[in-house]
Amino acid sequence: MNKILCECGHENLEGTKLCQKCGSPLTEEEKGKKIADMRYEGTAIRSKTYNKSVIDKIWNFFSSVKVGISLIIINLIAASIGTILPQEFYISVATEEEKKQYYSDVYGWFGEVYYALGLSDLYSSLWFQILVLMLGVSIIIASIDRGFPLHKSLTNQRVKRHINFMKRQRIVANGAVTEQQEQTLELVEQKLKALKYNVRREDKAIMAEKGRFSRYGAYVNHVGLIVFIVGVMLHLVPGFYVDESMWLREGETRAIPGMDGYFLKNEKFILETYDNDPQGEQLKQGVNTMAKNYQTNVTLYKQADDAVPGQADNLQEVKSYEIRVNHPLKHEGYAVYQMDYRLNELKTMIFDLSNKATDESLGQISIDLANPQDEYDLGNGAKVRLMGYYPDFSGFKEGVPQTASQTPNNPAFIFKMYTPETPDGETSFVAIQQTLEPDGENIYKMKFANVEMRNMSGLMVRYDKTIPMLFVGGIIFMIGVAIGSYWNHRRIWIEQLADGTVRLAAHTNKNWFGMKKDLDALTSHAHLPHYVDQQELENNENAEIEKDGKTL
C-alpha cells in the first residue's frame, strides 16, 4: 500500500487527508480548503482507498451512506405495504384455500392480488428477509469502515499541532494576551479543568477535550440495530420462534403445532354474552348480542419419553387450564391464546338407507365428519361404502367434486349403497339439498335423518426466544440516540509561542453555541486574544458580496 509522507516526516496511509501526527493537510484538495475537513479526523477509510477487486467493490457499495439510506427507505416502504391488509397470522383461518378465499371475499380483486403476490405473509417472505439482511450488512460494513479509523485517530491525538492545522480550524485566535502573560497556560489549564475538560499539556502547548464518547453515539446506534436485526432474522431459525394457529373442537385432542411432544384437549368451550338490548352502533351493525367472555377449558398432555412424534398413546397429563382472552395457557415459554371461536359446527351427520318407493329404512349410519369411516355395515345384508368425502363442497370442476377446505362447512358425499336387492351397488352423490344419481335412477337413497353440532375454539400458539434480544437491541439503540443527541465532542488547542503570543484553535462536532460559551469564559479568565469564527466570517462576506451584487 502506498504511503503519504508528511513534511513533518510522518508516514500516513494512502487516502489520509490530515497528517495523523501534526494535522497538516496532505492532499491538494485539502490544502485548498480554508477550513479543514474534520470528518473521521481526516483519516483514511477503506471505502475511499481501495476500488480494484470484487471484494473492494462490494465493500464500497455497502459502506455507502446513500446505499444505506436507500435500503432503510426500501425496507420501510416494504414493511408499510404489509400493513395495508391484515397479515395471515391475524386472520382466523388455517388452510391456504381458506386464506385465499378470505382475502377474495373481504377485499375483492385487491385482496386476490395482494394474496397472489405473497404480501399477505410479507414479513416471513424470503425477499423481505433478504432486504433486512442487506440492511444489516450495510450497517456492519459502514460501522467498520468508519468506526475503527475514527477510534484509532481519537485515541492517538497529539497535543502539539501544525500551524496549518491550527489556522484551518473553524474557530481560531492568534495574538498577545492582555494580562499576566507568564501565567497564561496555568490560567488556561485552571479554567479548562473547571469547565470539566480533560487537559493534556506538553511544554508550551495544551490540548483540552471533553465529550469524546459522544462521537461513538452513531456506532452504538448501529450495534443496537444489528442486535435488533439479528433478533428479527432468528425468527426464521427453528427453535427460536413459533406463531401457529389451530382449531380445536370440543372433545377433540390434537398435537399442538410448533410445540413438539405436547397435545391439547378441548374439554369444553364456554360463551357468555351480555344481557343487553341492542342500541346505537349495535343496531347499525346488526349485532344482537355482545360477548362478555369466551373461554376454552383444556387439558395439556405430554407424550411419553419413548413415543414417536405424533403418537397419541399413553399421554401424560400436565395441567388443566381455562384459556380466556388475555389469559393464555403458559408452559415452558410457550403461550396458547384464545383468539376466536365458531359455534354449532357440524359434528355428525346421520343418514337412513331407505327405499325410494316405499320409504322403508334398512338402517342408519352416523358419519363422524372429522373422522369418517370407509364402510358402514348395517348388519342385514346392507352396507354403505363411502367413496368420496368433501367437507366444504364448492362445486364441480371437470365433473369432479371439489372442496374449498377441510372444515365441514358444507359436507358432500359419494355413497355406494349395497342391499340384498342391489348386490352390485348403487352410486349416489349427496350434498345439502342436492342429490345426484350418476348411474341412472336408483332404487335406494341416503335420506338425511339428523345432525349433531359442536363448538370449536380458535387458538394461537406463540413462542419467542428472540424477545430478550429485541429488547436489548432497542435499549442499546436508545442509549446511542441519547449519547449522540445530548452530548458533544469539544476540543481546544492552545500553544504559547516564544514571543509570548498565543495561538488557539477549537472544534466541536455540534453545538457551536456551547463551544463559544466555553471559549468566552476561557478568554475572559486567561486574558486571551479574541477568537474568530471563520465560517461565520465567510458567510457574512458572501452575504455582503451577494448584497452588493444585487445593489449593482
Coordinates of C-alpha atoms in Angstrom, one line a residue:
M1 CA 0.0 0.0 0.0
N2 CA 1.3 3.5 -0.9
K3 CA 2.3 5.9 1.9
I4 CA 2.0 9.6 2.0
L5 CA 5.0 11.3 3.6
C6 CA 4.1 14.5 5.5
E7 CA 6.6 17.4 5.8
C8 CA 7.0 16.5 9.5
G9 CA 8.4 13.1 8.4
H10 CA 5.4 11.0 9.5
E11 CA 4.2 8.3 7.0
N12 CA 0.4 8.2 6.5
L13 CA -1.7 5.6 4.8
E14 CA -3.0 6.4 1.3
G15 CA -6.3 8.3 1.5
T16 CA -5.4 10.2 4.6
K17 CA -6.3 13.9 4.4
L18 CA -4.7 15.3 7.6
C19 CA -1.4 14.1 8.9
Q20 CA -2.0 11.8 11.9
K21 CA 0.9 13.3 13.7
C22 CA 0.8 17.1 13.2
G23 CA -2.5 17.6 11.4
S24 CA -1.0 19.3 8.3
P25 CA -3.1 18.8 5.1
L26 CA -1.8 16.2 2.8
T27 CA -3.8 16.4 -0.4
E28 CA -4.1 19.3 -2.8
E29 CA -7.9 19.3 -2.3
E30 CA -7.5 19.6 1.4
K31 CA -4.8 22.3 1.1
G32 CA -7.3 24.3 -1.0
K33 CA -9.9 24.4 1.8
K34 CA -10.0 27.3 4.3
I35 CA -11.5 25.1 7.0
A36 CA -10.2 21.5 7.5
D37 CA -12.4 18.5 6.9
M38 CA -12.6 17.0 10.4
R39 CA -14.9 14.1 9.5
Y40 CA -13.2 10.9 10.8
E41 CA -10.3 13.3 11.8
G42 CA -9.0 13.2 8.2
T43 CA -8.0 9.5 8.4
A44 CA -8.2 7.2 5.5
I45 CA -11.2 4.9 5.3
R46 CA -11.1 1.7 3.4
S47 CA -14.0 2.5 1.0
K48 CA -12.2 5.7 -0.2
T49 CA -8.9 3.9 -0.6
Y50 CA -9.4 0.6 -2.4
N51 CA -11.5 0.0 -5.5
K52 CA -9.9 -2.8 -7.5
S53 CA -11.1 -6.2 -6.5
V54 CA -14.7 -7.5 -6.4
I55 CA -14.5 -7.5 -2.6
D56 CA -13.5 -3.8 -2.7
K57 CA -16.5 -3.0 -4.9
I58 CA -18.9 -5.0 -2.7
W59 CA -17.4 -3.3 0.4
N60 CA -17.7 0.2 -1.2
F61 CA -21.3 -0.5 -2.2
F62 CA -22.5 -1.5 1.3
S63 CA -20.4 1.1 3.1
S64 CA -22.0 4.0 1.0
V65 CA -24.2 6.2 3.1
K66 CA -26.5 6.7 0.1
V67 CA -26.9 2.9 -0.2
G68 CA -27.6 2.6 3.5
I69 CA -30.3 5.3 3.5
S70 CA -31.8 3.8 0.3
L71 CA -32.0 0.4 2.0
I72 CA -33.7 1.9 5.0
I73 CA -36.3 3.6 2.8
I74 CA -36.9 0.4 0.8
N75 CA -37.3 -1.6 4.0
L76 CA -39.7 1.0 5.4
I77 CA -41.8 1.0 2.2
A78 CA -41.9 -2.8 2.0
A79 CA -42.8 -3.0 5.7
S80 CA -45.6 -0.5 5.3
I81 CA -47.0 -2.4 2.3
G82 CA -47.5 -5.3 4.7
T83 CA -49.8 -3.1 6.8
I84 CA -52.3 -2.3 4.1
L85 CA -54.2 -5.5 4.7
P86 CA -54.0 -7.8 7.8
Q87 CA -51.3 -10.3 7.6
E88 CA -52.2 -14.0 7.6
F89 CA -51.3 -14.6 11.2
Y90 CA -54.0 -12.1 12.2
I91 CA -56.9 -13.8 10.4
S92 CA -58.7 -16.8 11.9
V93 CA -58.4 -19.3 9.0
A94 CA -56.0 -22.2 8.8
T95 CA -55.6 -23.6 5.3
E96 CA -54.2 -21.9 2.2
E97 CA -57.6 -22.2 0.4
E98 CA -59.3 -20.5 3.3
K99 CA -56.8 -17.7 3.4
K100 CA -57.2 -17.2 -0.4
Q101 CA -60.9 -17.2 0.0
Y102 CA -60.8 -14.8 2.9
Y103 CA -58.8 -12.1 1.0
S104 CA -61.0 -12.5 -2.0
D105 CA -64.3 -12.3 -0.1
V106 CA -63.3 -9.4 2.2
Y107 CA -61.2 -7.3 -0.1
G108 CA -62.3 -8.3 -3.6
W109 CA -59.8 -8.1 -6.5
F110 CA -57.3 -6.1 -4.5
G111 CA -57.3 -8.9 -1.8
E112 CA -56.8 -11.5 -4.5
V113 CA -53.8 -9.7 -6.0
Y114 CA -52.4 -9.0 -2.5
Y115 CA -52.6 -12.7 -1.6
A116 CA -51.2 -13.8 -5.0
L117 CA -48.2 -11.5 -4.7
G118 CA -47.4 -13.0 -1.3
L119 CA -47.9 -9.7 0.5
S120 CA -50.3 -11.3 3.0
D121 CA -47.3 -13.1 4.6
L122 CA -44.8 -10.4 3.8
Y123 CA -42.7 -10.4 6.9
S124 CA -41.9 -14.1 6.5
S125 CA -41.2 -13.9 2.8
L126 CA -37.6 -14.6 1.5
W127 CA -37.3 -11.4 -0.4
F128 CA -38.2 -9.3 2.6
Q129 CA -35.7 -11.2 4.8
I130 CA -33.1 -10.5 2.1
L131 CA -33.8 -6.8 2.3
V132 CA -33.4 -6.9 6.0
L133 CA -30.2 -8.9 5.7
M134 CA -28.8 -6.3 3.2
L135 CA -29.6 -3.5 5.6
G136 CA -27.8 -5.4 8.4
V137 CA -24.7 -6.0 6.2
S138 CA -24.7 -2.3 5.2
I139 CA -24.8 -1.2 8.8
I140 CA -22.0 -3.6 9.8
I141 CA -19.7 -2.6 6.9
A142 CA -20.3 1.1 7.3
S143 CA -19.5 0.8 11.0
I144 CA -16.3 -1.0 10.5
D145 CA -15.3 1.2 7.5
R146 CA -15.6 4.5 9.5
G147 CA -15.7 3.5 13.2
F148 CA -12.3 1.8 13.5
P149 CA -10.3 4.6 11.8
L150 CA -12.2 7.2 13.9
H151 CA -11.4 5.4 17.1
K152 CA -7.8 4.9 16.2
S153 CA -7.4 8.6 15.4
L154 CA -9.2 9.8 18.5
T155 CA -7.0 7.6 20.7
N156 CA -3.8 8.9 19.2
Q157 CA -4.2 12.6 19.3
R158 CA -1.2 14.8 19.7
V159 CA -1.1 17.9 21.9
K160 CA 1.1 20.0 19.5
R161 CA -0.4 20.6 16.1
H162 CA 1.0 22.1 12.9
I163 CA 0.3 25.7 12.3
N164 CA -1.7 24.7 9.1
F165 CA -3.9 22.5 11.3
M166 CA -4.5 25.3 13.8
K167 CA -5.3 28.1 11.4
R168 CA -7.6 25.8 9.4
Q169 CA -10.0 25.1 12.2
R170 CA -13.3 26.9 12.3
I171 CA -12.5 28.9 15.4
V172 CA -9.1 30.4 15.7
A173 CA -7.3 33.1 17.7
N174 CA -3.9 34.5 17.4
G175 CA -2.3 37.3 19.3
A176 CA -0.9 38.6 22.5
V177 CA -2.5 38.1 25.8
T178 CA -3.7 41.2 27.6
E179 CA -2.5 40.5 31.1
Q180 CA -0.4 38.0 33.1
Q181 CA 1.5 36.7 30.1
E182 CA 3.8 34.5 32.2
Q183 CA 0.8 32.7 33.8
T184 CA -1.3 32.3 30.7
L185 CA -1.1 28.5 30.4
E186 CA -1.7 28.0 34.1
L187 CA -4.8 30.1 33.9
V188 CA -5.9 28.3 30.8
E189 CA -5.4 24.9 32.4
Q190 CA -7.2 26.0 35.6
K191 CA -10.2 27.3 33.7
L192 CA -10.5 24.3 31.4
K193 CA -10.4 21.9 34.3
A194 CA -13.1 24.0 35.9
L195 CA -15.2 23.6 32.7
K196 CA -14.8 19.7 33.1
Y197 CA -12.3 19.3 30.2
N198 CA -9.6 16.7 30.2
V199 CA -6.4 18.6 29.9
R200 CA -3.1 17.4 28.4
R201 CA -0.1 19.7 28.5
E202 CA 3.2 19.3 26.6
D203 CA 5.8 22.1 27.0
K204 CA 4.1 25.3 26.0
A205 CA 1.0 23.6 24.4
I206 CA -2.3 22.4 25.8
M207 CA -4.9 20.2 24.4
A208 CA -8.3 20.1 26.2
E209 CA -11.1 17.7 25.4
K210 CA -14.4 16.6 26.7
G211 CA -17.4 14.5 25.5
R212 CA -15.3 12.3 23.3
F213 CA -17.7 9.4 23.9
S214 CA -20.4 11.3 22.0
R215 CA -18.5 10.5 18.8
Y216 CA -19.5 6.9 19.3
G217 CA -23.2 7.5 19.6
A218 CA -23.9 6.7 15.9
Y219 CA -21.9 3.4 16.2
V220 CA -23.8 2.5 19.4
N221 CA -27.0 3.0 17.3
H222 CA -25.5 0.7 14.7
V223 CA -24.8 -2.0 17.3
G224 CA -28.4 -1.7 18.6
L225 CA -29.8 -2.0 15.1
I226 CA -27.6 -5.0 14.3
V227 CA -28.7 -6.8 17.5
F228 CA -32.3 -6.0 16.7
I229 CA -32.0 -7.2 13.1
V230 CA -30.3 -10.4 14.2
G231 CA -33.2 -10.9 16.6
V232 CA -35.7 -10.5 13.7
M233 CA -33.7 -12.8 11.4
L234 CA -33.7 -15.5 14.1
H235 CA -37.5 -15.8 13.6
L236 CA -36.6 -17.9 10.6
V237 CA -34.4 -20.3 12.7
P238 CA -36.3 -23.3 14.0
G239 CA -36.5 -23.3 17.8
F240 CA -36.4 -19.6 18.2
Y241 CA -39.9 -18.5 17.1
V242 CA -43.3 -20.2 16.8
D243 CA -46.5 -18.4 15.6
E244 CA -49.1 -21.1 14.8
S245 CA -52.9 -21.3 14.8
M246 CA -55.1 -24.3 15.5
W247 CA -58.8 -25.0 15.6
L248 CA -59.8 -27.4 18.4
R249 CA -63.2 -28.9 18.6
E250 CA -65.0 -29.8 21.8
G251 CA -63.9 -33.2 22.9
E252 CA -61.0 -33.3 20.4
T253 CA -57.3 -33.9 21.3
R254 CA -54.7 -32.6 18.9
A255 CA -51.0 -32.2 18.7
I256 CA -50.0 -28.6 19.3
P257 CA -48.3 -27.1 16.2
G258 CA -44.8 -25.9 16.9
M259 CA -44.8 -27.4 20.4
D260 CA -43.3 -30.8 19.8
G261 CA -44.4 -33.6 22.2
Y262 CA -47.4 -31.8 23.6
F263 CA -51.2 -32.4 22.9
L264 CA -54.2 -30.3 23.9
K265 CA -57.7 -31.5 24.6
N266 CA -60.7 -29.2 24.3
E267 CA -62.8 -30.2 27.3
K268 CA -65.5 -27.5 26.8
F269 CA -66.0 -24.2 25.1
I270 CA -67.9 -21.5 27.0
L271 CA -69.5 -18.4 25.6
E272 CA -71.1 -15.8 27.9
T273 CA -72.9 -12.8 26.5
Y274 CA -74.2 -9.5 27.9
D275 CA -78.0 -9.5 28.5
N276 CA -78.5 -6.2 26.8
D277 CA -80.9 -4.5 24.4
P278 CA -79.2 -3.7 21.2
Q279 CA -79.0 0.0 20.5
G280 CA -76.8 2.7 18.8
E281 CA -73.9 1.2 16.8
Q282 CA -75.1 -2.3 17.8
L283 CA -78.3 -1.8 15.8
K284 CA -76.4 -0.2 12.9
Q285 CA -74.0 -3.1 12.7
G286 CA -76.7 -5.8 13.2
V287 CA -75.1 -7.1 16.4
N288 CA -77.7 -8.6 18.7
T289 CA -75.5 -9.8 21.5
M290 CA -72.1 -8.9 22.7
A291 CA -69.6 -11.4 24.1
K292 CA -68.7 -11.0 27.7
N293 CA -66.4 -13.9 28.0
Y294 CA -65.4 -16.8 25.8
Q295 CA -63.0 -19.4 27.1
T296 CA -61.8 -22.9 26.4
N297 CA -61.3 -25.4 29.2
V298 CA -58.4 -27.5 28.1
T299 CA -56.1 -30.2 29.4
L300 CA -52.4 -30.2 28.3
Y301 CA -50.8 -33.6 27.7
K302 CA -47.2 -34.6 27.1
Q303 CA -46.1 -37.6 25.1
A304 CA -44.2 -40.4 26.8
D305 CA -40.4 -40.0 26.5
D306 CA -40.1 -43.0 24.2
A307 CA -43.0 -42.1 22.0
V308 CA -42.6 -41.2 18.3
P309 CA -43.7 -37.8 17.0
G310 CA -47.4 -37.7 16.7
Q311 CA -48.1 -40.8 18.8
A312 CA -51.1 -40.1 21.0
D313 CA -51.0 -43.2 23.1
N314 CA -50.1 -43.1 26.8
L315 CA -50.3 -39.3 27.0
Q316 CA -49.3 -37.9 30.4
E317 CA -51.5 -35.1 31.8
V318 CA -49.5 -31.9 32.6
K319 CA -52.2 -29.5 33.7
S320 CA -55.7 -28.3 33.2
Y321 CA -56.4 -24.6 32.4
E322 CA -59.1 -22.2 31.4
I323 CA -57.9 -20.2 28.4
R324 CA -59.6 -16.8 28.2
V325 CA -58.8 -13.7 26.2
N326 CA -55.5 -12.2 27.6
H327 CA -55.2 -15.2 29.9
P328 CA -53.2 -17.7 27.8
L329 CA -52.0 -21.1 28.9
K330 CA -48.3 -20.9 29.5
H331 CA -45.9 -23.7 29.7
E332 CA -42.1 -23.9 29.1
G333 CA -42.0 -20.5 27.3
Y334 CA -45.0 -21.3 25.1
A335 CA -48.3 -19.5 25.3
V336 CA -51.6 -20.6 23.9
Y337 CA -54.0 -17.8 23.4
Q338 CA -57.8 -17.7 22.9
M339 CA -58.2 -16.0 19.5
D340 CA -61.6 -17.0 18.0
Y341 CA -64.5 -19.4 18.1
R342 CA -67.1 -21.0 15.9
L343 CA -70.4 -22.1 17.2
N344 CA -72.5 -25.0 16.1
E345 CA -70.1 -26.6 13.7
L346 CA -71.3 -29.8 12.1
K347 CA -70.0 -32.8 14.1
T348 CA -72.0 -35.8 12.9
M349 CA -74.5 -36.4 10.1
I350 CA -77.0 -39.3 10.3
F351 CA -78.5 -40.9 7.2
D352 CA -81.2 -43.5 6.5
L353 CA -80.6 -46.1 3.8
S354 CA -84.2 -46.3 2.6
N355 CA -86.2 -47.5 -0.4
K356 CA -87.3 -44.6 -2.5
A357 CA -90.6 -46.1 -3.4
T358 CA -91.8 -47.5 -0.1
D359 CA -89.6 -45.3 2.2
E360 CA -88.7 -48.5 4.1
S361 CA -85.5 -48.0 6.1
L362 CA -82.7 -50.6 6.1
G363 CA -80.9 -48.9 8.9
Q364 CA -79.0 -45.7 9.8
I365 CA -75.3 -44.7 9.5
S366 CA -73.7 -42.0 11.6
I367 CA -70.8 -40.2 9.9
D368 CA -68.2 -38.5 12.1
L369 CA -67.3 -35.6 9.9
A370 CA -63.9 -35.2 11.4
N371 CA -63.0 -38.9 11.1
P372 CA -65.4 -40.7 8.6
Q373 CA -65.1 -44.5 8.0
D374 CA -64.6 -46.1 4.7
E375 CA -67.5 -48.5 5.1
Y376 CA -70.6 -48.8 7.3
D377 CA -72.2 -52.2 7.8
L378 CA -75.9 -52.1 8.6
G379 CA -76.0 -55.8 9.6
N380 CA -78.9 -57.0 7.5
G381 CA -77.0 -57.7 4.3
A382 CA -76.9 -54.0 3.6
K383 CA -73.8 -51.8 3.8
V384 CA -72.7 -48.3 2.6
R385 CA -69.3 -47.6 1.3
L386 CA -68.0 -44.0 1.4
M387 CA -66.4 -43.4 -2.0
G388 CA -65.8 -39.7 -1.6
Y389 CA -66.0 -37.1 1.2
Y390 CA -65.8 -33.3 0.5
P391 CA -66.0 -31.4 3.8
D392 CA -66.5 -28.0 2.3
F393 CA -68.1 -28.8 -1.1
S394 CA -67.5 -25.9 -3.5
G395 CA -68.9 -27.3 -6.8
F396 CA -67.7 -29.5 -9.7
K397 CA -64.5 -29.0 -11.8
E398 CA -64.5 -31.1 -15.0
G399 CA -67.1 -33.3 -13.4
V400 CA -65.1 -33.9 -10.2
P401 CA -66.5 -32.6 -6.9
Q402 CA -64.2 -30.0 -5.1
T403 CA -63.8 -29.0 -1.5
A404 CA -62.7 -25.4 -0.5
S405 CA -61.3 -26.6 2.8
Q406 CA -61.1 -29.5 5.2
T407 CA -63.6 -27.8 7.6
P408 CA -67.1 -29.4 7.4
N409 CA -68.9 -26.2 6.5
N410 CA -70.8 -27.8 3.6
P411 CA -70.3 -31.6 3.6
A412 CA -70.9 -33.7 0.5
F413 CA -70.5 -37.5 0.0
I414 CA -70.4 -40.1 -2.7
F415 CA -72.0 -43.2 -1.4
K416 CA -72.0 -46.8 -2.8
M417 CA -75.1 -48.5 -1.4
Y418 CA -75.3 -52.3 -1.3
T419 CA -78.5 -54.1 -0.4
P420 CA -79.8 -57.7 -0.9
E421 CA -81.9 -56.2 -3.7
T422 CA -78.9 -54.4 -5.3
P423 CA -75.8 -56.5 -4.7
D424 CA -73.8 -54.7 -7.3
G425 CA -74.4 -51.4 -5.5
E426 CA -75.9 -48.1 -6.5
T427 CA -74.0 -44.8 -6.5
S428 CA -75.4 -41.6 -5.2
F429 CA -73.9 -38.1 -4.7
V430 CA -75.4 -36.5 -1.6
A431 CA -74.9 -32.8 -0.5
I432 CA -77.1 -30.4 1.4
Q433 CA -80.3 -30.0 -0.6
Q434 CA -78.7 -31.8 -3.5
T435 CA -78.8 -35.4 -4.6
L436 CA -77.4 -36.8 -7.9
E437 CA -77.5 -40.4 -9.2
P438 CA -74.8 -40.6 -11.9
D439 CA -75.6 -44.3 -12.9
G440 CA -79.3 -43.6 -13.5
E441 CA -82.4 -44.0 -11.4
N442 CA -81.6 -45.7 -8.1
I443 CA -83.9 -47.9 -6.0
Y444 CA -82.4 -46.8 -2.7
K445 CA -81.3 -43.4 -1.4
M446 CA -79.4 -42.0 1.5
K447 CA -82.0 -39.9 3.4
F448 CA -80.9 -37.2 5.8
A449 CA -82.1 -38.1 9.3
N450 CA -80.4 -35.9 11.9
V451 CA -77.3 -33.9 12.7
E452 CA -75.1 -33.3 15.8
M453 CA -73.3 -29.9 16.4
R454 CA -70.4 -28.8 18.5
N455 CA -68.4 -25.7 19.1
M456 CA -64.8 -25.0 18.1
S457 CA -62.1 -22.8 19.6
G458 CA -59.6 -20.9 17.6
L459 CA -56.2 -20.9 19.5
M460 CA -52.9 -19.2 18.8
V461 CA -49.6 -20.8 19.8
R462 CA -46.8 -18.4 20.5
Y463 CA -43.2 -18.9 21.4
D464 CA -40.5 -16.3 21.0
K465 CA -36.9 -16.7 22.3
T466 CA -35.8 -13.5 20.5
I467 CA -37.8 -11.1 22.7
P468 CA -34.8 -10.5 25.1
M469 CA -32.5 -9.9 22.1
L470 CA -35.0 -7.4 20.6
F471 CA -35.3 -5.7 24.0
V472 CA -31.6 -5.4 24.4
G473 CA -31.2 -4.2 20.8
G474 CA -33.8 -1.5 21.5
I475 CA -32.1 -0.3 24.7
I476 CA -28.7 -0.1 23.0
F477 CA -30.2 1.9 20.2
M478 CA -31.8 4.3 22.6
I479 CA -28.6 4.7 24.5
G480 CA -26.9 5.6 21.2
V481 CA -29.6 8.1 20.5
A482 CA -29.1 9.7 23.9
I483 CA -25.3 9.8 23.5
G484 CA -25.4 11.3 20.1
S485 CA -28.2 13.8 21.0
Y486 CA -27.3 15.2 24.4
W487 CA -23.5 15.3 24.4
N488 CA -21.0 16.8 22.0
H489 CA -17.2 16.4 21.5
R490 CA -15.3 19.7 22.2
R491 CA -11.6 20.2 21.7
I492 CA -9.4 23.2 22.3
W493 CA -5.7 23.5 21.3
I494 CA -3.6 26.3 22.7
E495 CA 0.1 27.0 22.1
Q496 CA 2.1 29.8 23.6
L497 CA 4.9 30.8 21.2
A498 CA 8.4 32.0 22.1
D499 CA 7.4 35.7 21.8
G500 CA 4.6 35.2 24.3
T501 CA 1.8 35.3 21.8
V502 CA -0.9 32.7 21.9
R503 CA -2.3 30.5 19.1
L504 CA -5.7 28.9 19.7
A505 CA -8.0 26.6 17.7
A506 CA -11.2 24.9 18.7
H507 CA -13.5 22.3 17.2
T508 CA -16.7 20.6 18.1
N509 CA -18.9 18.1 16.2
K510 CA -22.0 20.1 17.1
N511 CA -23.4 22.8 19.4
W512 CA -21.1 25.6 18.4
F513 CA -23.0 27.9 20.7
G514 CA -21.9 25.9 23.7
M515 CA -18.4 25.8 22.4
K516 CA -18.3 29.6 22.1
K517 CA -19.6 30.0 25.7
D518 CA -16.7 27.9 26.9
L519 CA -14.3 30.0 24.9
D520 CA -15.8 33.2 26.1
A521 CA -15.2 32.1 29.7
L522 CA -11.7 30.9 28.9
T523 CA -10.8 34.1 27.0
S524 CA -12.0 36.3 29.9
H525 CA -10.3 34.2 32.6
A526 CA -6.9 33.9 30.9
H527 CA -6.9 37.2 29.0
L528 CA -6.6 35.5 25.6
P529 CA -6.9 37.3 22.3
H530 CA -10.4 37.4 20.8
Y531 CA -11.3 34.4 18.8
V532 CA -12.8 34.4 15.2
D533 CA -15.4 32.0 13.7
Q534 CA -14.0 31.7 10.2
Q535 CA -17.2 30.0 8.8
E536 CA -19.4 32.8 10.2
L537 CA -17.0 35.4 8.8
E538 CA -17.0 33.7 5.4
N539 CA -20.8 33.5 5.4
N540 CA -21.0 37.2 6.3
E541 CA -18.6 38.1 3.5
N542 CA -20.6 36.0 1.0
A543 CA -23.8 37.7 2.1
E544 CA -22.2 41.1 1.6
I545 CA -20.9 40.2 -1.9
E546 CA -24.4 38.9 -2.8
K547 CA -26.0 42.0 -1.4
D548 CA -23.6 44.3 -3.3
G549 CA -24.2 42.3 -6.5
K550 CA -27.9 42.8 -6.2
T551 CA -27.4 46.5 -5.4
L552 CA -25.4 47.0 -8.6

